[in-house]
PDB file of C-alpha atoms in Angstrom:
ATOM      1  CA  UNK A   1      73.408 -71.462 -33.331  1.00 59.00           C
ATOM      2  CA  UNK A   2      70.907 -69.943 -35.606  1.00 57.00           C
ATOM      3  CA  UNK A   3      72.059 -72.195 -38.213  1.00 58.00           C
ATOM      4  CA  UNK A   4      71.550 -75.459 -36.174  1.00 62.00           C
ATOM      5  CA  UNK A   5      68.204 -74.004 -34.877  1.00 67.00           C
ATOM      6  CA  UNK A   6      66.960 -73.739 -37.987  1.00 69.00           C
ATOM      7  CA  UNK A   7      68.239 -77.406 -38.921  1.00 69.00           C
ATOM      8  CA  UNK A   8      66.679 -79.060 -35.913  1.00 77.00           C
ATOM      9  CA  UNK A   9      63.298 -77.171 -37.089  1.00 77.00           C
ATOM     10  CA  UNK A  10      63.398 -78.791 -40.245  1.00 77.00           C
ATOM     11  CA  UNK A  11      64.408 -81.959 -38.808  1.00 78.00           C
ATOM     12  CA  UNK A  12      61.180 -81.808 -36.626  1.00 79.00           C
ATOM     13  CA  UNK A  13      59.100 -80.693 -39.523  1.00 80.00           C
ATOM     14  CA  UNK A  14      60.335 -83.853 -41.669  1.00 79.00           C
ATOM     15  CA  UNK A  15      59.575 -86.146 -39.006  1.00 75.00           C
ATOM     16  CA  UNK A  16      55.898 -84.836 -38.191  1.00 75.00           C
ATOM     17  CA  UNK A  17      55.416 -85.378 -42.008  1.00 75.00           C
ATOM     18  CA  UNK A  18      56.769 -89.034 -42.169  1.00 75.00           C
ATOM     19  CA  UNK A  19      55.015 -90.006 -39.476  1.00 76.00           C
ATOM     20  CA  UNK A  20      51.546 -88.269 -40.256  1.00 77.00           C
ATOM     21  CA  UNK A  21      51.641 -88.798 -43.719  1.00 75.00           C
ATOM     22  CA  UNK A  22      50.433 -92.446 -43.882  1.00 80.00           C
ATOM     23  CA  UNK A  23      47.514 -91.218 -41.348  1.00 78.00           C
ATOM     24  CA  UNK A  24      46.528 -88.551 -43.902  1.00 78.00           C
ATOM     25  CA  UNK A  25      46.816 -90.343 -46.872  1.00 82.00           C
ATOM     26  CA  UNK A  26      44.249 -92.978 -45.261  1.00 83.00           C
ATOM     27  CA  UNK A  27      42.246 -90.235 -44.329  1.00 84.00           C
ATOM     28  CA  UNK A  28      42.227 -88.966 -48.119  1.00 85.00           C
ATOM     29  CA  UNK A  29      41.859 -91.785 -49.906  1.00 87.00           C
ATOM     30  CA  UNK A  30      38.733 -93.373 -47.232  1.00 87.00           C
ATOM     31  CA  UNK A  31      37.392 -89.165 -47.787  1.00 87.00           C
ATOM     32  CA  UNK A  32      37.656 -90.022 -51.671  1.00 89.00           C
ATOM     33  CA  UNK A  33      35.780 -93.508 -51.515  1.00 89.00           C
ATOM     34  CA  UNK A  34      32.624 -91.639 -49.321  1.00 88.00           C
ATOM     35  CA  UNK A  35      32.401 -88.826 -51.958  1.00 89.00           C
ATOM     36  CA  UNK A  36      32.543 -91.067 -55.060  1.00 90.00           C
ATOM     37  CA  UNK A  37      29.806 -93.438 -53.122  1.00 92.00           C
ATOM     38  CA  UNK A  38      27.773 -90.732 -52.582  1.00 92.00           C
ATOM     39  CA  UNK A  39      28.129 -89.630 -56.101  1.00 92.00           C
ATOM     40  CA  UNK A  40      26.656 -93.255 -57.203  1.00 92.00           C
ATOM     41  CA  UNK A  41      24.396 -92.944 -54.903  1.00 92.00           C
ATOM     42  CA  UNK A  42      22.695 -89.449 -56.017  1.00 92.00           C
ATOM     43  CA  UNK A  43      23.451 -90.789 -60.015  1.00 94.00           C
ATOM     44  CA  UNK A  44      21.296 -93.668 -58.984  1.00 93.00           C
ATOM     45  CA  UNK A  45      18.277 -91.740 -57.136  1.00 92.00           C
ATOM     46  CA  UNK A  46      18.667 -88.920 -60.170  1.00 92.00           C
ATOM     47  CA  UNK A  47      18.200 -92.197 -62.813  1.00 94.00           C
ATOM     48  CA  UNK A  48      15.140 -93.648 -60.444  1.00 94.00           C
ATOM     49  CA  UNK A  49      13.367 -90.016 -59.990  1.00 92.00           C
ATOM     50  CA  UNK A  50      13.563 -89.778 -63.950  1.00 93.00           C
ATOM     51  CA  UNK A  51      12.646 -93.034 -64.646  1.00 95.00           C
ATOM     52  CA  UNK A  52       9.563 -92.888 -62.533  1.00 94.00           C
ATOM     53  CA  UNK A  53       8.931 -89.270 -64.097  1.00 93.00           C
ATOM     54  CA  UNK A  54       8.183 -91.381 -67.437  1.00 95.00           C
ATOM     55  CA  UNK A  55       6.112 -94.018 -65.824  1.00 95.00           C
ATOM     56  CA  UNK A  56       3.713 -91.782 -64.179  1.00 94.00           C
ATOM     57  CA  UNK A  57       3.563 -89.744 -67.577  1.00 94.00           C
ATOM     58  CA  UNK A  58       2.297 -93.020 -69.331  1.00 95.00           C
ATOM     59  CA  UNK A  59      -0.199 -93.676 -66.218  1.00 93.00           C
ATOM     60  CA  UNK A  60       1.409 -96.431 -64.935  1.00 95.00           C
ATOM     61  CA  UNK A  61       0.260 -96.976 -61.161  1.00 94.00           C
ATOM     62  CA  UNK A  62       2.351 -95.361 -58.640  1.00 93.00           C
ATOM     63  CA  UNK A  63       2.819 -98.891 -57.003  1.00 93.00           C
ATOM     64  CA  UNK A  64       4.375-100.324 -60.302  1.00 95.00           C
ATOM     65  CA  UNK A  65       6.839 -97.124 -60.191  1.00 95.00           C
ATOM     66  CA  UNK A  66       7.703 -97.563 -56.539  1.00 95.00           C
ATOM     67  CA  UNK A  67       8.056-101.352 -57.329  1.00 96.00           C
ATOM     68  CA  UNK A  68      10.498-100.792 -60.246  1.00 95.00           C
ATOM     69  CA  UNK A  69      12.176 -97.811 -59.341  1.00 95.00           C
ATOM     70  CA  UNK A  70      12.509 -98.353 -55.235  1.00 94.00           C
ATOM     71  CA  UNK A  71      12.116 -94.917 -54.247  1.00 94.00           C
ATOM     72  CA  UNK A  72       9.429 -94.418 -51.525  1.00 93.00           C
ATOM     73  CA  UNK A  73       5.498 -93.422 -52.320  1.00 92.00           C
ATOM     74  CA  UNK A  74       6.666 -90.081 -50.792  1.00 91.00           C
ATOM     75  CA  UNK A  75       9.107 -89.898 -53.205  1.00 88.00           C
ATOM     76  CA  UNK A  76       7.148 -90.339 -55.882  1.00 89.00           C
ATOM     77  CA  UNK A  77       4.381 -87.841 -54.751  1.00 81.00           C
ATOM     78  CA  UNK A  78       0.711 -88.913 -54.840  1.00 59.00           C
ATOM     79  CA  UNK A  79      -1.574 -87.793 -58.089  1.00 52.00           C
ATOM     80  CA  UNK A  80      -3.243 -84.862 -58.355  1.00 51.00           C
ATOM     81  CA  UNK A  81      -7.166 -85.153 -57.024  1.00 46.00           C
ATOM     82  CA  UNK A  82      -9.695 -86.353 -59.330  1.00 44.00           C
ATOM     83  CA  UNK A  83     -11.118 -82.467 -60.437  1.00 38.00           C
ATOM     84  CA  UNK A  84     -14.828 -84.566 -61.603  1.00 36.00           C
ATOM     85  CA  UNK A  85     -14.885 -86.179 -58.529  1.00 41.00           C
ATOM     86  CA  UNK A  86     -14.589 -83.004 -56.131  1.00 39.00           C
ATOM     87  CA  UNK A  87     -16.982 -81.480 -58.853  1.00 36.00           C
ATOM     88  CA  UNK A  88     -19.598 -84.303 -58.252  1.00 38.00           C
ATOM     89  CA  UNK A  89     -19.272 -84.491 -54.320  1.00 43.00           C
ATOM     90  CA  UNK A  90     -19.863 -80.864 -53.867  1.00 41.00           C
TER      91      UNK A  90
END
């Protein structure tokens, strides 16, 4: 009895993986594509953030960087206030 007990257990065990399987493979491989997308998609924003690094160290205007790099204004950050200008006003 033991014997056919433990049988019929792995019987059941066998047939929860075949019929599971194909659900968690999808699962995996759908989990894979959203990781690897986000990936790209951080590799992308890393490239822009850099990119627009260099163009506001050659004083490009922050609308040229948001133009060509498509992050946001925010994203970019706004320059630092005119020091002679405070100087002169106050």
């Amino acid at each position: 009895k033991l014997f056919e007990d433990s049988i019929d257990q792995t019987v059941k065990e066998e047939y929860i993986k075949m019929a599971f399987l194909p659900v968690a493979e999808a699962k995996f491989e759908w989990l894979k594509r959203v990781v690897r997308e986000e990936g790209i998609e951080e590799g992308r924003r890393s490239t822009a953030l850099e990119t627009a690094k260099k163009m506001l160290a050659d004083n490009l205007p922050i609308s040229s960087v948001v133009r060509y790099t498509g992050l946001t204004e925010e994203e970019v950050g706004s320059p630092p206030n005119d020091v002679s200008a405070d100087l002169s006003s106050g």
